[in-house]
Amino acid sequence: MSNSDLQEAMETEKGVAVVTGASSGIGKIYADRLAARGYDLMLVARRGDRLQAVADELKQNYEIRVETVIADLGDPDDLQRLAERIGNDENVTMLVNNAGIAVAAPTVRTSSEDIERLISINNTALARLSLAVLPGFAARNHGTLINIGSVQSFYSRSASTTYSGTKAFVMLFTSGLQQEFAATGVRIQLVLPAGTATEIWELAGVDPKIMNPSMIMSAEDCVDAALAGLDLGEAVTLPSLEDEQLWAEFDALREKMFHAMQTNVPASRYSIAR
């Protein structure tokens, strides 16, 4: 088999990976790493010029096909068009739900428009796109869904309450999907990065100069760790957590608390003297 035939066979096997928020940061690195693994790509972002530059570079570096889709995932019409497109494409074998935004400000000083946009991009778009591809993945018993959450899925700061709330949705939504598809060939991974060097900070109104470099991971290291976790079969990947037992204990405690509350009797501390 010639090199070109081998490459074509590998591409056919891999299929198309859809990456949202692919014009910069984590999404751009995912596009590069997946291209290196032999996936054809459908790259989605709002900024068409930057998206095309990423696509041109990838086509130059790898023998793959790259399609670009300019879409604002906070726009219902754009989201609907993209959901229909990827849901009807049997070549799509992976979706990386990376697109997301943040606002760093006290909640009472955050406009309702900003809050609605946070929810629409971080939650509504992620859920809609997940549910667009999963029926096809289920029918073929094959496919990979990667949802990018955050360490703030389980820890909220005073200046990012809505952002943390949206990421908590990502964590629990993905966890529920994992249970639904546990007995199938569909893989669903939740990635929970901590601080990562991307444009999201500046766009959220945070000056990167005030941040401690020792606490901020590069986007390259974050994605490489996430893909290593995927290769290891992890359901949840925390790229910067050295002691993985901490997550196991946290997850077990959440389940223990849930089951401990399944009773029709109020806790004794709430008893009212009669």
Coordinates of N, CA, C and O in Angstrom, one line a residue, residues 118-241:
L118 N -23.5 34.1 28.3 CA -22.7 33.1 28.9 C -23.5 31.7 28.9 O -22.9 30.7 28.6
I119 N -24.7 31.8 29.3 CA -25.5 30.6 29.3 C -25.8 30.0 27.9 O -25.7 28.8 27.7
S120 N -26.0 30.9 26.9 CA -26.3 30.4 25.6 C -25.1 29.7 24.9 O -25.3 28.7 24.3
I121 N -23.9 30.2 25.2 CA -22.7 29.7 24.5 C -22.2 28.5 25.4 O -21.9 27.4 24.9
N122 N -22.0 28.7 26.7 CA -21.4 27.7 27.5 C -22.3 26.5 27.8 O -21.8 25.4 28.0
N123 N -23.6 26.7 27.7 CA -24.6 25.6 28.1 C -25.5 25.2 26.9 O -25.4 24.1 26.5
T124 N -26.3 26.2 26.4 CA -27.2 25.8 25.4 C -26.5 25.2 24.1 O -26.9 24.2 23.6
A125 N -25.5 25.9 23.7 CA -24.8 25.4 22.5 C -24.1 24.0 22.7 O -24.2 23.1 21.9
L126 N -23.5 23.9 23.9 CA -22.9 22.6 24.2 C -23.9 21.5 24.2 O -23.7 20.4 23.7
A127 N -25.0 21.7 24.8 CA -26.1 20.7 24.9 C -26.7 20.4 23.6 O -26.8 19.2 23.2
R128 N -27.0 21.4 22.8 CA -27.6 21.2 21.5 C -26.7 20.5 20.6 O -27.1 19.5 19.8
L129 N -25.4 20.8 20.6 CA -24.5 20.1 19.7 C -24.2 18.7 20.1 O -24.1 17.8 19.3
S130 N -24.1 18.5 21.4 CA -24.0 17.1 22.0 C -25.1 16.3 21.5 O -25.0 15.1 21.0
L131 N -26.3 16.8 21.6 CA -27.5 16.0 21.3 C -27.7 15.9 19.8 O -28.5 15.1 19.3
A132 N -27.0 16.7 19.0 CA -27.1 16.6 17.6 C -26.3 15.4 17.1 O -26.7 14.7 16.2
V133 N -25.1 15.1 17.7 CA -24.3 14.0 17.2 C -24.6 12.7 17.9 O -24.3 11.6 17.3
L134 N -25.1 12.7 19.1 CA -25.2 11.5 19.9 C -26.2 10.5 19.3 O -25.9 9.2 19.3
P135 N -27.3 10.8 18.7 CA -28.1 9.8 18.1 C -27.4 9.0 17.0 O -27.5 7.8 16.9
G136 N -26.6 9.7 16.2 CA -25.8 9.1 15.1 C -24.7 8.2 15.7 O -24.5 7.1 15.2
F137 N -24.0 8.7 16.7 CA -23.0 7.9 17.4 C -23.6 6.6 18.0 O -23.1 5.5 17.8
A138 N -24.8 6.8 18.6 CA -25.5 5.6 19.2 C -25.9 4.6 18.1 O -25.7 3.4 18.3
A139 N -26.4 5.1 17.0 CA -26.8 4.2 15.9 C -25.7 3.4 15.3 O -25.8 2.2 15.0
R140 N -24.5 4.1 15.2 CA -23.3 3.4 14.7 C -22.5 2.8 15.8 O -21.5 2.1 15.5
N141 N -22.9 3.0 17.1 CA -22.2 2.4 18.2 C -20.7 2.8 18.2 O -19.8 2.1 18.6
H142 N -20.5 4.1 17.8 CA -19.1 4.6 17.7 C -19.1 6.1 17.6 O -20.0 6.7 17.0
G143 N -18.2 6.7 18.3 CA -18.1 8.2 18.3 C -17.5 8.7 19.6 O -17.6 8.0 20.6
T144 N -17.0 9.9 19.6 CA -16.4 10.4 20.8 C -16.9 11.9 21.0 O -16.8 12.7 20.1
L145 N -17.4 12.1 22.2 CA -17.8 13.5 22.6 C -16.9 13.9 23.7 O -16.7 13.3 24.7
I146 N -16.3 15.1 23.5 CA -15.4 15.7 24.5 C -16.0 17.1 24.9 O -16.1 18.0 24.0
N147 N -16.3 17.2 26.1 CA -16.9 18.5 26.6 C -15.8 19.1 27.5 O -15.4 18.5 28.5
I148 N -15.5 20.4 27.2 CA -14.5 21.1 28.0 C -15.2 21.9 29.1 O -16.0 22.8 28.8
G149 N -15.0 21.5 30.3 CA -15.6 22.2 31.5 C -14.5 23.1 32.1 O -13.8 23.8 31.4
S150 N -14.4 23.0 33.4 CA -13.5 23.9 34.1 C -13.4 23.4 35.6 O -14.3 22.8 36.1
V151 N -12.2 23.8 36.2 CA -12.1 23.5 37.7 C -13.2 24.3 38.4 O -13.6 23.9 39.5
Q152 N -13.7 25.3 37.8 CA -14.8 26.1 38.4 C -16.2 25.4 38.2 O -17.2 25.9 38.6
S153 N -16.2 24.2 37.7 CA -17.4 23.4 37.7 C -17.7 23.0 39.2 O -18.9 22.8 39.5
F154 N -16.7 22.9 40.0 CA -17.0 22.5 41.4 C -16.4 23.5 42.4 O -16.3 23.2 43.6
Y155 N -16.0 24.7 42.0 CA -15.5 25.7 42.9 C -15.8 27.1 42.3 O -15.3 27.4 41.2
S156 N -16.6 27.9 43.0 CA -17.0 29.2 42.5 C -16.3 30.3 43.2 O -16.1 30.3 44.4
R157 N -15.9 31.3 42.4 CA -15.3 32.5 43.0 C -16.3 33.6 42.9 O -17.2 33.6 42.1
S158 N -16.1 34.6 43.7 CA -17.1 35.7 43.9 C -17.2 36.5 42.6 O -18.3 37.1 42.3
A159 N -16.2 36.6 41.8 CA -16.3 37.4 40.6 C -16.6 36.6 39.3 O -16.6 37.1 38.2
S160 N -17.0 35.3 39.5 CA -17.3 34.5 38.4 C -18.5 33.5 38.7 O -18.4 32.4 38.2
T161 N -19.5 34.0 39.4 CA -20.5 33.1 39.8 C -21.3 32.5 38.6 O -21.6 31.3 38.6
T162 N -21.6 33.3 37.7 CA -22.4 32.8 36.5 C -21.6 31.8 35.7 O -22.0 30.8 35.3
Y163 N -20.3 32.2 35.5 CA -19.4 31.3 34.7 C -19.3 30.0 35.4 O -19.4 28.9 34.8
S164 N -19.1 30.0 36.7 CA -19.0 28.7 37.5 C -20.3 27.9 37.4 O -20.3 26.7 37.2
G165 N -21.4 28.6 37.4 CA -22.7 28.0 37.3 C -22.8 27.3 35.9 O -23.3 26.1 35.8
T166 N -22.3 27.9 34.9 CA -22.4 27.3 33.5 C -21.5 26.1 33.4 O -21.9 25.1 32.8
K167 N -20.4 26.2 34.1 CA -19.4 25.1 34.0 C -19.9 23.9 34.9 O -19.6 22.7 34.6
A168 N -20.6 24.2 36.0 CA -21.3 23.1 36.8 C -22.3 22.4 35.9 O -22.4 21.2 36.0
F169 N -23.0 23.1 35.1 CA -23.9 22.4 34.2 C -23.2 21.5 33.2 O -23.6 20.4 33.0
V170 N -22.0 22.0 32.7 CA -21.3 21.1 31.8 C -20.9 19.8 32.5 O -21.0 18.7 31.9
M171 N -20.4 19.9 33.7 CA -20.0 18.8 34.5 C -21.1 17.8 34.7 O -21.0 16.6 34.4
L172 N -22.2 18.3 35.2 CA -23.3 17.3 35.5 C -24.0 16.8 34.3 O -24.4 15.7 34.2
F173 N -24.1 17.7 33.3 CA -24.7 17.2 32.0 C -23.9 16.1 31.4 O -24.4 15.1 30.9
T174 N -22.6 16.3 31.4 CA -21.7 15.3 30.8 C -21.7 14.0 31.6 O -21.7 12.9 31.1
S175 N -21.7 14.2 32.9 CA -21.8 13.0 33.8 C -23.0 12.2 33.5 O -23.0 10.9 33.5
G176 N -24.1 12.9 33.4 CA -25.4 12.1 33.1 C -25.3 11.4 31.7 O -25.8 10.3 31.6
L177 N -24.8 12.1 30.7 CA -24.6 11.4 29.4 C -23.7 10.2 29.5 O -24.0 9.2 28.9
Q178 N -22.7 10.3 30.3 CA -21.8 9.1 30.5 C -22.5 7.9 31.0 O -22.3 6.8 30.6
Q179 N -23.4 8.2 32.0 CA -24.2 7.1 32.5 C -25.1 6.5 31.5 O -25.3 5.3 31.4
E180 N -25.7 7.4 30.7 CA -26.7 6.9 29.6 C -26.0 6.1 28.6 O -26.6 5.1 28.0
F181 N -24.7 6.4 28.3 CA -24.0 5.7 27.2 C -23.0 4.7 27.7 O -22.2 4.3 26.9
A182 N -23.0 4.4 29.0 CA -22.0 3.6 29.6 C -21.9 2.2 28.9 O -20.8 1.6 28.8
A183 N -23.0 1.6 28.4 CA -22.9 0.3 27.9 C -22.8 0.3 26.4 O -23.1 -0.7 25.7
T184 N -22.4 1.4 25.8 CA -22.3 1.5 24.3 C -20.8 1.7 23.9 O -19.9 1.8 24.8
G185 N -20.6 1.8 22.6 CA -19.3 2.1 22.1 C -19.0 3.6 22.0 O -18.0 4.0 21.4
V186 N -19.9 4.4 22.5 CA -19.7 5.8 22.4 C -18.9 6.3 23.6 O -19.2 5.9 24.7
R187 N -17.9 7.1 23.3 CA -17.0 7.6 24.4 C -17.3 9.0 24.7 O -17.5 9.8 23.8
I188 N -17.5 9.3 26.0 CA -17.8 10.7 26.4 C -16.8 11.1 27.5 O -16.7 10.4 28.5
Q189 N -16.0 12.1 27.2 CA -15.0 12.6 28.1 C -15.3 14.0 28.6 O -15.6 14.9 27.8
L190 N -15.1 14.2 29.9 CA -15.2 15.5 30.5 C -13.8 16.0 30.9 O -13.1 15.3 31.6
V191 N -13.5 17.2 30.4 CA -12.1 17.7 30.7 C -12.3 18.9 31.6 O -13.1 19.9 31.3
L192 N -11.6 19.0 32.7 CA -11.8 20.0 33.7 C -10.4 20.7 33.9 O -9.7 20.4 34.8
P193 N -10.0 21.7 33.0 CA -8.8 22.4 33.2 C -8.9 23.4 34.4 O -10.0 23.9 34.7
A194 N -7.8 23.7 34.9 CA -7.6 24.9 35.8 C -7.2 26.1 34.9 O -7.5 26.1 33.8
G195 N -6.4 27.0 35.5 CA -6.0 28.2 34.7 C -5.2 27.8 33.5 O -4.2 27.0 33.6
T196 N -5.6 28.3 32.4 CA -4.9 27.9 31.1 C -4.7 29.2 30.3 O -5.5 30.1 30.3
A197 N -3.5 29.3 29.7 CA -3.1 30.5 29.0 C -3.9 30.6 27.6 O -3.4 30.1 26.6
T198 N -5.0 31.3 27.7 CA -5.8 31.5 26.4 C -6.3 32.9 26.5 O -6.2 33.6 27.5
E199 N -7.0 33.3 25.4 CA -7.5 34.7 25.3 C -8.7 34.9 26.2 O -9.2 36.0 26.4
I200 N -9.3 33.8 26.8 CA -10.5 34.0 27.5 C -10.3 35.0 28.7 O -11.3 35.7 29.1
W201 N -9.1 35.0 29.3 CA -8.9 35.9 30.4 C -9.1 37.4 30.0 O -9.8 38.1 30.6
E202 N -8.4 37.8 28.9 CA -8.5 39.2 28.5 C -9.9 39.5 28.0 O -10.4 40.6 28.3
L203 N -10.5 38.6 27.3 CA -11.9 38.8 26.9 C -12.8 38.9 28.0 O -13.9 39.6 27.9
A204 N -12.5 38.3 29.1 CA -13.3 38.3 30.3 C -13.1 39.6 31.2 O -13.8 39.8 32.1
G205 N -12.0 40.3 30.8 CA -11.7 41.5 31.6 C -10.6 41.4 32.6 O -10.5 42.2 33.5
V206 N -9.8 40.3 32.5 CA -8.8 40.0 33.5 C -7.4 40.3 32.8 O -7.1 39.9 31.7
D207 N -6.6 41.1 33.5 CA -5.3 41.5 33.0 C -4.3 40.3 33.3 O -4.1 40.0 34.4
P208 N -3.8 39.7 32.2 CA -2.9 38.5 32.4 C -1.7 38.8 33.2 O -1.1 37.9 33.8
K209 N -1.3 40.1 33.3 CA -0.1 40.4 34.0 C -0.2 40.2 35.5 O 0.8 40.1 36.2
I210 N -1.4 40.2 36.0 CA -1.6 40.0 37.5 C -1.6 38.5 37.9 O -1.7 38.2 39.0
M211 N -1.6 37.7 36.9 CA -1.7 36.2 37.2 C -0.3 35.6 37.4 O 0.7 36.0 36.8
N212 N -0.3 34.7 38.3 CA 0.9 33.9 38.7 C 1.2 32.9 37.6 O 0.5 32.0 37.4
P213 N 2.3 33.1 36.9 CA 2.6 32.1 35.8 C 2.7 30.7 36.2 O 2.5 29.8 35.4
S214 N 3.1 30.5 37.5 CA 3.3 29.1 38.0 C 1.9 28.4 38.1 O 1.9 27.2 38.3
M215 N 0.8 29.2 38.0 CA -0.5 28.6 38.2 C -1.3 28.5 36.9 O -2.4 28.1 36.9
I216 N -0.6 28.9 35.8 CA -1.3 28.9 34.5 C -0.6 27.9 33.5 O 0.5 28.1 33.2
M217 N -1.4 26.9 33.1 CA -0.9 25.9 32.1 C -1.0 26.4 30.7 O -1.9 27.2 30.4
S218 N 0.0 26.0 29.9 CA -0.1 26.4 28.4 C -1.3 25.6 27.8 O -1.6 24.5 28.3
A219 N -1.9 26.2 26.8 CA -2.9 25.5 26.0 C -2.4 24.2 25.5 O -3.2 23.2 25.4
E220 N -1.2 24.2 25.0 CA -0.6 23.0 24.4 C -0.5 21.8 25.5 O -0.9 20.7 25.2
D221 N 0.0 22.1 26.7 CA 0.1 21.1 27.7 C -1.3 20.6 28.1 O -1.5 19.5 28.4
C222 N -2.3 21.6 28.2 CA -3.6 21.2 28.6 C -4.2 20.2 27.6 O -4.8 19.2 28.0
V223 N -4.1 20.5 26.3 CA -4.7 19.6 25.3 C -4.0 18.3 25.3 O -4.6 17.2 25.2
D224 N -2.7 18.3 25.3 CA -1.9 17.1 25.3 C -2.3 16.2 26.5 O -2.4 15.0 26.3
A225 N -2.5 16.8 27.7 CA -2.9 16.0 28.8 C -4.3 15.5 28.6 O -4.6 14.3 29.0
A226 N -5.2 16.3 28.1 CA -6.6 15.8 27.9 C -6.6 14.7 26.9 O -7.4 13.7 27.1
L227 N -5.8 14.7 25.9 CA -5.8 13.6 24.9 C -5.2 12.4 25.4 O -5.6 11.3 25.1
A228 N -4.1 12.6 26.3 CA -3.5 11.4 27.0 C -4.6 10.8 27.9 O -4.6 9.6 28.0
G229 N -5.4 11.6 28.6 CA -6.5 11.1 29.4 C -7.5 10.3 28.6 O -8.0 9.2 29.0
L230 N -7.8 10.8 27.4 CA -8.7 10.1 26.5 C -8.1 8.8 26.1 O -8.8 7.7 26.1
D231 N -6.8 8.7 25.8 CA -6.2 7.5 25.4 C -6.2 6.5 26.6 O -6.2 5.3 26.3
L232 N -6.1 7.0 27.8 CA -6.1 6.1 29.0 C -7.5 5.6 29.3 O -7.7 4.8 30.2
G233 N -8.5 6.2 28.6 CA -9.9 5.7 28.9 C -10.6 6.5 30.0 O -11.6 6.0 30.6
E234 N -10.0 7.6 30.4 CA -10.6 8.4 31.5 C -11.9 9.0 31.1 O -12.1 9.6 30.0
A235 N -12.9 8.9 32.0 CA -14.2 9.6 31.8 C -14.0 11.1 32.2 O -14.7 11.9 31.6
V236 N -13.2 11.4 33.2 CA -13.0 12.7 33.6 C -11.5 13.0 33.7 O -10.7 12.2 34.3
T237 N -11.0 14.0 33.0 CA -9.6 14.3 32.9 C -9.4 15.7 33.5 O -10.0 16.7 33.1
L238 N -8.5 15.8 34.6 CA -8.1 17.0 35.2 C -6.7 17.2 34.9 O -5.8 16.7 35.6
P239 N -6.3 18.0 33.9 CA -5.0 18.1 33.4 C -3.9 18.5 34.4 O -2.8 18.0 34.3
S240 N -4.3 19.3 35.4 CA -3.3 19.8 36.3 C -3.3 19.1 37.7 O -2.6 19.5 38.6
L241 N -4.2 18.1 37.9 CA -4.3 17.5 39.2 C -3.3 16.3 39.3 O -3.5 15.3 38.6

